[in-house]
mmCIF file of C-alpha atoms in Angstrom:
data_model
loop_
_atom_site.group_PDB
_atom_site.id
_atom_site.type_symbol
_atom_site.label_atom_id
_atom_site.label_comp_id
_atom_site.label_asym_id
_atom_site.label_seq_id
_atom_site.Cartn_x
_atom_site.Cartn_y
_atom_site.Cartn_z
ATOM 1 C CA UNK A 1280 3.749 -89.589 84.593
ATOM 2 C CA UNK A 1281 0.938 -88.976 82.349
ATOM 3 C CA UNK A 1282 1.722 -85.286 82.608
ATOM 4 C CA UNK A 1283 5.321 -85.612 82.112
ATOM 5 C CA UNK A 1284 4.888 -87.772 79.024
ATOM 6 C CA UNK A 1285 2.437 -85.433 77.312
ATOM 7 C CA UNK A 1286 4.676 -82.375 77.944
ATOM 8 C CA UNK A 1287 7.774 -84.179 76.493
ATOM 9 C CA UNK A 1288 5.648 -85.215 73.470
ATOM 10 C CA UNK A 1289 4.707 -81.513 72.638
ATOM 11 C CA UNK A 1290 8.265 -80.077 72.355
ATOM 12 C CA UNK A 1291 9.095 -81.613 68.898
ATOM 13 C CA UNK A 1292 5.679 -80.475 67.483
ATOM 14 C CA UNK A 1293 6.163 -76.873 68.825
ATOM 15 C CA UNK A 1294 9.808 -76.872 67.471
ATOM 16 C CA UNK A 1295 8.280 -77.954 64.170
ATOM 17 C CA UNK A 1296 5.739 -75.229 64.100
ATOM 18 C CA UNK A 1297 8.362 -72.611 64.890
ATOM 19 C CA UNK A 1298 10.790 -73.973 62.148
ATOM 20 C CA UNK A 1299 8.017 -73.878 59.524
ATOM 21 C CA UNK A 1300 7.121 -70.342 60.522
ATOM 22 C CA UNK A 1301 10.548 -69.174 60.258
ATOM 23 C CA UNK A 1302 11.041 -70.925 56.951
ATOM 24 C CA UNK A 1303 7.902 -69.270 55.628
ATOM 25 C CA UNK A 1304 9.040 -65.872 56.783
ATOM 26 C CA UNK A 1305 12.443 -66.272 55.307
ATOM 27 C CA UNK A 1306 10.918 -67.259 51.919
ATOM 28 C CA UNK A 1307 8.585 -64.384 51.934
ATOM 29 C CA UNK A 1308 11.451 -61.927 52.759
ATOM 30 C CA UNK A 1309 13.634 -63.605 50.091
ATOM 31 C CA UNK A 1310 10.832 -63.171 47.534
ATOM 32 C CA UNK A 1311 10.483 -59.493 48.541
ATOM 33 C CA UNK A 1312 14.038 -58.985 48.396
ATOM 34 C CA UNK A 1313 14.227 -60.600 44.879
ATOM 35 C CA UNK A 1314 11.370 -58.501 43.509
ATOM 36 C CA UNK A 1315 12.980 -55.409 44.901
ATOM 37 C CA UNK A 1316 16.349 -56.092 43.393
ATOM 38 C CA UNK A 1317 14.534 -56.889 40.063
ATOM 39 C CA UNK A 1318 12.703 -53.650 39.922
ATOM 40 C CA UNK A 1319 15.710 -51.631 40.888
ATOM 41 C CA UNK A 1320 17.773 -53.254 38.154
ATOM 42 C CA UNK A 1321 15.024 -52.751 35.653
ATOM 43 C CA UNK A 1322 14.610 -49.136 36.470
ATOM 44 C CA UNK A 1323 18.429 -48.753 36.454
ATOM 45 C CA UNK A 1324 18.471 -50.457 33.081
ATOM 46 C CA UNK A 1325 15.663 -48.339 31.637
ATOM 47 C CA UNK A 1326 17.475 -45.244 33.120
ATOM 48 C CA UNK A 1327 20.708 -46.184 31.759
ATOM 49 C CA UNK A 1328 19.345 -47.006 28.412
ATOM 50 C CA UNK A 1329 18.438 -43.460 27.826
ATOM 51 C CA UNK A 1330 21.794 -42.126 28.422
ATOM 52 C CA UNK A 1331 23.687 -43.664 25.455
ATOM 53 C CA UNK A 1332 21.011 -42.656 22.905
ATOM 54 C CA UNK A 1333 19.486 -39.214 23.773
ATOM 55 C CA UNK A 1334 16.410 -38.313 21.860
ATOM 56 C CA UNK A 1335 16.997 -35.483 19.362
ATOM 57 C CA UNK A 1336 15.417 -32.227 20.053
ATOM 58 C CA UNK A 1337 13.358 -30.437 17.357
ATOM 59 C CA UNK A 1338 15.285 -27.589 15.888
ATOM 60 C CA UNK A 1339 14.267 -24.276 16.998
ATOM 61 C CA UNK A 1340 13.294 -21.655 14.353
ATOM 62 C CA UNK A 1341 15.962 -19.101 13.647
ATOM 63 C CA UNK A 1342 15.004 -15.950 15.301
ATOM 64 C CA UNK A 1343 16.179 -12.961 13.352
ATOM 65 C CA UNK A 1344 17.852 -10.118 15.242
ATOM 66 C CA UNK A 1345 15.818 -7.380 16.704
ATOM 67 C CA UNK A 1346 14.477 -5.144 13.958
ATOM 68 C CA UNK A 1347 15.526 -2.166 15.964
ATOM 69 C CA UNK A 1348 19.072 -3.149 15.612
ATOM 70 C CA UNK A 1349 19.098 -3.608 11.828
ATOM 71 C CA UNK A 1350 16.486 -1.039 10.569
ATOM 72 C CA UNK A 1351 17.765 2.320 9.483
ATOM 73 C CA UNK A 1352 16.962 5.041 12.192
ATOM 74 C CA UNK A 1353 15.133 7.073 9.574
ATOM 75 C CA UNK A 1354 12.554 4.357 9.115
ATOM 76 C CA UNK A 1355 12.209 3.783 12.939
ATOM 77 C CA UNK A 1356 11.430 7.448 13.281
ATOM 78 C CA UNK A 1357 9.158 7.733 10.325
ATOM 79 C CA UNK A 1358 7.086 4.701 11.546
ATOM 80 C CA UNK A 1359 6.312 6.577 14.715
ATOM 81 C CA UNK A 1360 3.673 8.485 12.641
ATOM 82 C CA UNK A 1361 1.789 5.341 12.048
ATOM 83 C CA UNK A 1362 -0.907 3.401 14.016
ATOM 84 C CA UNK A 1363 0.737 0.019 13.407
ATOM 85 C CA UNK A 1364 4.345 0.842 14.085
ATOM 86 C CA UNK A 1365 5.778 -2.835 14.407
ATOM 87 C CA UNK A 1366 4.091 -3.607 11.049
ATOM 88 C CA UNK A 1367 5.559 -0.506 9.667
ATOM 89 C CA UNK A 1368 9.117 -1.236 10.764
ATOM 90 C CA UNK A 1369 9.029 -4.993 9.655
ATOM 91 C CA UNK A 1370 7.474 -4.247 6.375
ATOM 92 C CA UNK A 1371 10.073 -1.577 5.366
ATOM 93 C CA UNK A 1372 13.075 -3.530 6.762
ATOM 94 C CA UNK A 1373 13.954 -5.008 3.448
ATOM 95 C CA UNK A 1374 16.656 -4.527 0.762
ATOM 96 C CA UNK A 1375 14.313 -2.543 -1.467
ATOM 97 C CA UNK A 1376 14.491 0.447 0.842
ATOM 98 C CA UNK A 1377 17.555 2.617 -0.080
ATOM 99 C CA UNK A 1378 20.186 3.384 2.486
ATOM 100 C CA UNK A 1379 19.762 6.616 4.511
ATOM 101 C CA UNK A 1380 16.289 6.918 2.823
ATOM 102 C CA UNK A 1381 14.629 10.387 2.622
ATOM 103 C CA UNK A 1382 11.203 10.769 4.205
ATOM 104 C CA UNK A 1383 9.687 10.769 0.636
ATOM 105 C CA UNK A 1384 11.486 7.524 -0.272
ATOM 106 C CA UNK A 1385 10.239 5.911 2.953
ATOM 107 C CA UNK A 1386 6.638 6.922 2.022
ATOM 108 C CA UNK A 1387 7.099 5.614 -1.465
ATOM 109 C CA UNK A 1388 8.352 2.326 -0.034
ATOM 110 C CA UNK A 1389 5.406 2.023 2.306
ATOM 111 C CA UNK A 1390 3.001 2.610 -0.643
ATOM 112 C CA UNK A 1391 4.867 0.124 -2.657
ATOM 113 C CA UNK A 1392 4.242 -2.515 0.214
ATOM 114 C CA UNK A 1393 0.672 -1.780 0.119
ATOM 115 C CA UNK A 1394 0.409 -1.990 -3.640
ATOM 116 C CA UNK A 1395 2.207 -5.415 -3.655
ATOM 117 C CA UNK A 1396 -0.086 -6.973 -1.104
ATOM 118 C CA UNK A 1397 -3.200 -5.465 -2.763
ATOM 119 C CA UNK A 1398 -2.231 -7.623 -5.899
ATOM 120 C CA UNK A 1399 -2.107 -10.620 -3.675
ATOM 121 C CA UNK A 1400 -5.551 -9.770 -2.356
ATOM 122 C CA UNK A 1401 -6.903 -9.412 -5.797
ATOM 123 C CA UNK A 1402 -5.743 -12.882 -6.741
ATOM 124 C CA UNK A 1403 -7.379 -14.343 -3.492
ATOM 125 C CA UNK A 1404 -10.685 -12.627 -4.219
ATOM 126 C CA UNK A 1405 -10.544 -13.937 -7.726
ATOM 127 C CA UNK A 1406 -10.281 -17.362 -6.463
ATOM 128 C CA UNK A 1407 -13.379 -16.915 -4.205
ATOM 129 C CA UNK A 1408 -15.145 -15.732 -7.204
ATOM 130 C CA UNK A 1409 -14.073 -18.632 -9.338
ATOM 131 C CA UNK A 1410 -15.185 -21.155 -6.660
ATOM 132 C CA UNK A 1411 -18.581 -19.498 -5.906
ATOM 133 C CA UNK A 1412 -20.581 -20.711 -8.966
ATOM 134 C CA UNK A 1413 -24.226 -21.288 -7.873
ATOM 135 C CA UNK A 1414 -23.906 -19.281 -4.722
ATOM 136 C CA UNK A 1415 -25.387 -15.842 -5.452
ATOM 137 C CA UNK A 1416 -24.418 -14.112 -2.113
ATOM 138 C CA UNK A 1417 -20.783 -15.068 -2.393
ATOM 139 C CA UNK A 1418 -20.618 -14.423 -6.060
ATOM 140 C CA UNK A 1419 -21.921 -10.846 -5.542
ATOM 141 C CA UNK A 1420 -19.649 -10.219 -2.387
ATOM 142 C CA UNK A 1421 -16.623 -11.443 -4.532
ATOM 143 C CA UNK A 1422 -17.640 -9.180 -7.650
ATOM 144 C CA UNK A 1423 -17.914 -6.209 -5.332
ATOM 145 C CA UNK A 1424 -14.727 -6.898 -3.846
ATOM 146 C CA UNK A 1425 -12.948 -7.322 -7.114
ATOM 147 C CA UNK A 1426 -14.287 -3.803 -8.270
ATOM 148 C CA UNK A 1427 -13.355 -2.261 -4.919
ATOM 149 C CA UNK A 1428 -9.732 -3.544 -5.190
ATOM 150 C CA UNK A 1429 -9.460 -2.432 -8.821
ATOM 151 C CA UNK A 1430 -10.600 1.045 -7.588
ATOM 152 C CA UNK A 1431 -8.117 0.915 -4.641
ATOM 153 C CA UNK A 1432 -5.184 0.046 -7.006
ATOM 154 C CA UNK A 1433 -6.061 2.908 -9.216
ATOM 155 C CA UNK A 1434 -5.927 5.426 -6.345
ATOM 156 C CA UNK A 1435 -2.704 4.012 -5.120
ATOM 157 C CA UNK A 1436 -1.131 4.383 -8.551
ATOM 158 C CA UNK A 1437 -2.376 7.971 -8.678
ATOM 159 C CA UNK A 1438 -0.799 8.637 -5.333
ATOM 160 C CA UNK A 1439 2.669 7.336 -6.019
ATOM 161 C CA UNK A 1440 3.108 7.969 -9.810
ATOM 162 C CA UNK A 1441 1.416 11.342 -10.118
ATOM 163 C CA UNK A 1442 0.667 13.075 -6.932
ATOM 164 C CA UNK A 1443 3.895 12.697 -4.682
ATOM 165 C CA UNK A 1444 6.357 13.117 -7.555
ATOM 166 C CA UNK A 1445 4.763 16.513 -8.473
ATOM 167 C CA UNK A 1446 4.663 17.614 -4.888
ATOM 168 C CA UNK A 1447 0.842 17.470 -4.643
ATOM 169 C CA UNK A 1448 0.802 15.993 -0.990
ATOM 170 C CA UNK A 1449 -2.852 16.660 -0.208
ATOM 171 C CA UNK A 1450 -3.729 14.946 -3.485
ATOM 172 C CA UNK A 1451 -1.672 12.074 -2.441
ATOM 173 C CA UNK A 1452 -3.495 12.002 1.009
ATOM 174 C CA UNK A 1453 -6.870 11.977 -0.852
ATOM 175 C CA UNK A 1454 -5.872 9.234 -3.240
ATOM 176 C CA UNK A 1455 -4.337 7.037 -0.467
ATOM 177 C CA UNK A 1456 -7.413 7.628 1.806
ATOM 178 C CA UNK A 1457 -9.624 6.468 -0.908
ATOM 179 C CA UNK A 1458 -7.457 3.388 -1.557
ATOM 180 C CA UNK A 1459 -7.797 2.466 2.019
ATOM 181 C CA UNK A 1460 -11.562 2.940 2.018
ATOM 182 C CA UNK A 1461 -12.031 0.707 -1.095
ATOM 183 C CA UNK A 1462 -10.039 -2.026 0.760
ATOM 184 C CA UNK A 1463 -12.387 -1.692 3.663
ATOM 185 C CA UNK A 1464 -15.342 -1.817 1.253
ATOM 186 C CA UNK A 1465 -13.978 -5.076 0.048
ATOM 187 C CA UNK A 1466 -13.653 -6.577 3.411
ATOM 188 C CA UNK A 1467 -17.114 -5.438 4.334
ATOM 189 C CA UNK A 1468 -18.528 -7.122 1.156
ATOM 190 C CA UNK A 1469 -17.027 -10.302 2.146
ATOM 191 C CA UNK A 1470 -18.334 -10.217 5.617
ATOM 192 C CA UNK A 1471 -21.755 -11.204 4.369
ATOM 193 C CA UNK A 1472 -20.490 -14.312 2.662
ATOM 194 C CA UNK A 1473 -17.920 -15.673 5.131
ATOM 195 C CA UNK A 1474 -18.764 -19.252 4.793
ATOM 196 C CA UNK A 1475 -15.451 -20.747 3.628
ATOM 197 C CA UNK A 1476 -11.889 -21.159 4.768
ATOM 198 C CA UNK A 1477 -10.683 -19.276 1.626
ATOM 199 C CA UNK A 1478 -13.050 -16.280 2.539
ATOM 200 C CA UNK A 1479 -11.843 -16.242 6.097
ATOM 201 C CA UNK A 1480 -8.209 -16.347 4.982
ATOM 202 C CA UNK A 1481 -8.878 -13.524 2.508
ATOM 203 C CA UNK A 1482 -10.584 -11.294 5.134
ATOM 204 C CA UNK A 1483 -7.598 -11.891 7.413
ATOM 205 C CA UNK A 1484 -5.222 -10.786 4.665
ATOM 206 C CA UNK A 1485 -7.244 -7.721 4.060
ATOM 207 C CA UNK A 1486 -6.734 -6.823 7.502
ATOM 208 C CA UNK A 1487 -3.039 -6.842 7.013
ATOM 209 C CA UNK A 1488 -3.364 -5.008 3.696
ATOM 210 C CA UNK A 1489 -5.352 -2.216 5.418
ATOM 211 C CA UNK A 1490 -2.723 -1.930 8.079
ATOM 212 C CA UNK A 1491 0.009 -1.407 5.373
ATOM 213 C CA UNK A 1492 -2.254 1.263 3.660
ATOM 214 C CA UNK A 1493 -3.094 2.892 6.882
ATOM 215 C CA UNK A 1494 0.698 3.208 7.771
ATOM 216 C CA UNK A 1495 1.399 4.770 4.346
ATOM 217 C CA UNK A 1496 -1.518 7.259 4.665
ATOM 218 C CA UNK A 1497 -0.334 8.361 8.243
ATOM 219 C CA UNK A 1498 3.201 9.012 6.879
ATOM 220 C CA UNK A 1499 1.712 11.157 4.070
ATOM 221 C CA UNK A 1500 -0.302 13.119 6.541
ATOM 222 C CA UNK A 1501 2.635 13.816 8.861
ATOM 223 C CA UNK A 1502 4.706 14.648 5.578
ATOM 224 C CA UNK A 1503 2.119 17.112 4.544
ATOM 225 C CA UNK A 1504 2.160 18.735 8.044
ATOM 226 C CA UNK A 1505 5.759 18.754 8.870
ATOM 227 C CA UNK A 1506 7.683 18.003 5.724
ATOM 228 C CA UNK A 1507 11.178 16.422 6.296
ATOM 229 C CA UNK A 1508 11.123 17.129 9.922
ATOM 230 C CA UNK A 1509 10.382 13.533 10.938
ATOM 231 C CA UNK A 1510 11.065 14.271 14.657
ATOM 232 C CA UNK A 1511 7.713 16.086 14.566
ATOM 233 C CA UNK A 1512 5.885 13.136 12.946
ATOM 234 C CA UNK A 1513 3.352 11.446 14.873
ATOM 235 C CA UNK A 1514 0.031 9.512 14.479
ATOM 236 C CA UNK A 1515 -2.609 11.607 12.705
ATOM 237 C CA UNK A 1516 -5.158 13.434 14.913
ATOM 238 C CA UNK A 1517 -8.668 14.267 13.733
ATOM 239 C CA UNK A 1518 -11.668 16.209 14.865
ATOM 240 C CA UNK A 1519 -12.310 13.555 17.487
ATOM 241 C CA UNK A 1520 -9.142 14.598 19.146
ATOM 242 C CA UNK A 1521 -10.089 18.230 18.819
ATOM 243 C CA UNK A 1522 -7.963 18.988 15.923
ATOM 244 C CA UNK A 1523 -9.293 20.853 12.876
ATOM 245 C CA UNK A 1524 -7.025 21.291 9.853
ATOM 246 C CA UNK A 1525 -7.032 24.422 7.760
ATOM 247 C CA UNK A 1526 -7.198 24.255 4.026
ATOM 248 C CA UNK A 1527 -4.390 23.710 1.642
ATOM 249 C CA UNK A 1528 -1.115 25.131 2.610
ATOM 250 C CA UNK A 1529 0.940 27.255 0.224
ATOM 251 C CA UNK A 1530 2.798 25.103 -2.160
ATOM 252 C CA UNK A 1531 1.045 21.885 -1.363
ATOM 253 C CA UNK A 1532 -0.751 21.682 -4.658
ATOM 254 C CA UNK A 1533 -4.144 21.385 -3.291
ATOM 255 C CA UNK A 1534 -6.899 21.536 -5.898
ATOM 256 C CA UNK A 1535 -8.371 24.738 -4.630
ATOM 257 C CA UNK A 1536 -5.219 26.653 -3.784
ATOM 258 C CA UNK A 1537 -3.846 28.089 -0.623
ATOM 259 C CA UNK A 1538 -6.607 30.405 0.124
ATOM 260 C CA UNK A 1539 -9.362 27.764 0.239
ATOM 261 C CA UNK A 1540 -10.897 27.370 3.706
ATOM 262 C CA UNK A 1541 -13.717 25.037 3.122
ATOM 263 C CA UNK A 1542 -17.220 25.495 1.404
ATOM 264 C CA UNK A 1543 -17.837 25.536 -2.351
ATOM 265 C CA UNK A 1544 -15.433 27.641 -4.434
ATOM 266 C CA UNK A 1545 -17.420 30.726 -5.643
ATOM 267 C CA UNK A 1546 -15.697 30.692 -9.016
ATOM 268 C CA UNK A 1547 -17.426 27.636 -10.317
ATOM 269 C CA UNK A 1548 -19.740 27.872 -13.176
ATOM 270 C CA UNK A 1549 -22.163 25.242 -14.450
ATOM 271 C CA UNK A 1550 -21.263 23.279 -17.674
ATOM 272 C CA UNK A 1551 -24.702 21.763 -17.776
ATOM 273 C CA UNK A 1552 -27.900 22.063 -15.822
ATOM 274 C CA UNK A 1553 -30.468 19.464 -14.606
ATOM 275 C CA UNK A 1554 -33.906 20.578 -13.826
ATOM 276 C CA UNK A 1555 -37.568 19.123 -13.148
ATOM 277 C CA UNK A 1556 -39.129 21.757 -15.225
ATOM 278 C CA UNK A 1557 -38.350 21.144 -18.918
ATOM 279 C CA UNK A 1558 -40.451 23.975 -20.247
ATOM 280 C CA UNK A 1559 -37.621 26.309 -20.417
ATOM 281 C CA UNK A 1560 -35.322 23.787 -22.202
ATOM 282 C CA UNK A 1561 -31.579 23.890 -22.042
ATOM 283 C CA UNK A 1562 -31.354 21.384 -19.292
ATOM 284 C CA UNK A 1563 -31.300 17.676 -18.619
ATOM 285 C CA UNK A 1564 -34.198 15.705 -17.036
ATOM 286 C CA UNK A 1565 -31.953 13.325 -15.097
ATOM 287 C CA UNK A 1566 -28.628 13.650 -13.321
ATOM 288 C CA UNK A 1567 -27.377 10.509 -14.994
ATOM 289 C CA UNK A 1568 -27.969 12.129 -18.436
ATOM 290 C CA UNK A 1569 -25.793 15.080 -17.222
ATOM 291 C CA UNK A 1570 -23.182 12.809 -15.984
ATOM 292 C CA UNK A 1571 -22.969 11.019 -19.284
ATOM 293 C CA UNK A 1572 -22.169 14.291 -21.161
ATOM 294 C CA UNK A 1573 -18.995 14.709 -19.181
ATOM 295 C CA UNK A 1574 -15.815 14.273 -21.208
ATOM 296 C CA UNK A 1575 -13.598 11.123 -20.545
ATOM 297 C CA UNK A 1576 -10.272 11.375 -18.683
ATOM 298 C CA UNK A 1577 -10.352 15.189 -18.594
ATOM 299 C CA UNK A 1578 -7.907 16.356 -15.887
ATOM 300 C CA UNK A 1579 -7.561 19.997 -16.614
ATOM 301 C CA UNK A 1580 -11.159 21.133 -16.065
ATOM 302 C CA UNK A 1581 -13.886 20.618 -13.548
ATOM 303 C CA UNK A 1582 -17.142 19.604 -15.097
ATOM 304 C CA UNK A 1583 -19.763 21.301 -13.070
ATOM 305 C CA UNK A 1584 -23.334 20.098 -13.135
ATOM 306 C CA UNK A 1585 -25.878 22.334 -11.709
ATOM 307 C CA UNK A 1586 -28.842 20.259 -10.176
ATOM 308 C CA UNK A 1587 -31.709 22.692 -9.552
ATOM 309 C CA UNK A 1588 -34.256 22.349 -6.944
ATOM 310 C CA UNK A 1589 -36.321 19.315 -6.880
ATOM 311 C CA UNK A 1590 -36.461 15.578 -5.961
ATOM 312 C CA UNK A 1591 -34.578 13.276 -8.349
ATOM 313 C CA UNK A 1592 -35.674 9.761 -7.867
ATOM 314 C CA UNK A 1593 -32.735 7.816 -9.473
ATOM 315 C CA UNK A 1594 -29.487 5.895 -8.965
ATOM 316 C CA UNK A 1595 -26.524 7.853 -10.223
ATOM 317 C CA UNK A 1596 -23.332 6.075 -11.334
ATOM 318 C CA UNK A 1597 -20.260 8.168 -12.235
ATOM 319 C CA UNK A 1598 -17.861 6.128 -14.436
ATOM 320 C CA UNK A 1599 -14.249 6.100 -13.352
ATOM 321 C CA UNK A 1600 -13.299 7.787 -16.678
ATOM 322 C CA UNK A 1601 -15.364 10.809 -15.818
ATOM 323 C CA UNK A 1602 -12.908 12.901 -14.031
ATOM 324 C CA UNK A 1603 -13.474 16.081 -12.037
ATOM 325 C CA UNK A 1604 -17.272 15.937 -12.118
ATOM 326 C CA UNK A 1605 -18.806 18.288 -9.545
ATOM 327 C CA UNK A 1606 -22.451 18.316 -8.427
ATOM 328 C CA UNK A 1607 -23.823 21.742 -7.456
ATOM 329 C CA UNK A 1608 -27.347 21.742 -5.911
ATOM 330 C CA UNK A 1609 -29.548 24.639 -4.815
ATOM 331 C CA UNK A 1610 -29.147 23.737 -1.028
ATOM 332 C CA UNK A 1611 -29.880 21.130 1.560
ATOM 333 C CA UNK A 1612 -33.527 19.997 1.404
ATOM 334 C CA UNK A 1613 -33.852 21.780 -1.975
ATOM 335 C CA UNK A 1614 -32.040 19.490 -4.381
ATOM 336 C CA UNK A 1615 -32.490 15.841 -3.267
ATOM 337 C CA UNK A 1616 -31.307 12.786 -5.089
ATOM 338 C CA UNK A 1617 -32.896 9.510 -3.828
ATOM 339 C CA UNK A 1618 -32.904 5.852 -4.500
ATOM 340 C CA UNK A 1619 -34.493 2.594 -3.270
ATOM 341 C CA UNK A 1620 -31.622 0.108 -3.170
ATOM 342 C CA UNK A 1621 -31.217 -1.826 0.059
ATOM 343 C CA UNK A 1622 -29.305 -5.020 1.152
ATOM 344 C CA UNK A 1623 -31.583 -7.953 0.878
ATOM 345 C CA UNK A 1624 -32.921 -7.229 -2.571
ATOM 346 C CA UNK A 1625 -31.652 -9.916 -4.992
ATOM 347 C CA UNK A 1626 -27.922 -9.263 -5.984
ATOM 348 C CA UNK A 1627 -27.675 -6.154 -3.765
ATOM 349 C CA UNK A 1628 -24.983 -5.734 -1.113
ATOM 350 C CA UNK A 1629 -23.975 -2.653 0.871
ATOM 351 C CA UNK A 1630 -21.637 -1.563 -1.862
ATOM 352 C CA UNK A 1631 -24.298 -1.414 -4.455
ATOM 353 C CA UNK A 1632 -26.761 0.633 -2.215
ATOM 354 C CA UNK A 1633 -25.106 4.052 -2.870
ATOM 355 C CA UNK A 1634 -27.564 6.434 -4.383
ATOM 356 C CA UNK A 1635 -24.618 8.330 -5.993
ATOM 357 C CA UNK A 1636 -21.356 6.698 -6.313
ATOM 358 C CA UNK A 1637 -18.261 6.411 -8.518
ATOM 359 C CA UNK A 1638 -18.200 3.039 -10.284
ATOM 360 C CA UNK A 1639 -16.630 1.065 -13.131
ATOM 361 C CA UNK A 1640 -19.285 -0.103 -15.567
#
């Protein structure tokens, strides 16, 4: 009886435990289902909320059509003569270039691009100079750069306004080559004072300017060699490529005529003489004194200065207005001009270290 009674009494309790466990499981399942539905509806809501109002995409820049399809074929062919062909094509793809341009017109346009950007470079360098008060290194660099760009612009003008219109192609080559060299000198001067963002921007712009000038020079070289036959134009080759040019070709207008093949022209005679021994008279003691006697802006005559054997310890500066000045010594190791300028001395940069140089005073 006792056993039967105890067994009977456990059934309701076990049933109660089972019922409570079932209820708890159902509650947990319901809670899980509710959270799942809530999460799903939230996700759906978020997803759907994006569809009615799509975010606006940033407008893409307008990409111009390929330059090859819009640039005259004459320019594409001429630019094959340059080192920076893409820069050449893009710089000449503008309304200022005439339709169906001749090779000479293309070259003139390339020089014009160089000259226009040179003026911008001059303005940037002037800004560096104006902002460099108290900084002697940057002031010196900027002054040298200003002077170099003035010299460069003068050479560009000589090339496009005087040499090319007169058919003096080799002269144009010389002028444009000098213009490019002065631009390099400007950049080289700033390299030693590259401590501001404006200086860095200017040096970067000078790289672009030199690419324009290089392209113009390359086309002049091809024009000198092949004339209007642009299909034969190509990047210029030098002695490093195993190519040596002869002297001036007939009709090129070179200074020394078509028969010149290097060396010093034998027909030159001295206008003045410089010598160490003043006992005989009739000569100047320093090279600079002789340079100062040269006439200003004289184009029709070479002013020959014979510098006799000796060591001349001086810095010689040939002003820009002294044209066609020629130094004639007595031979290598016999006539020596020496100076002692070096980078590191106060106010002296690489540009100022030349013992003999053409400068604007």
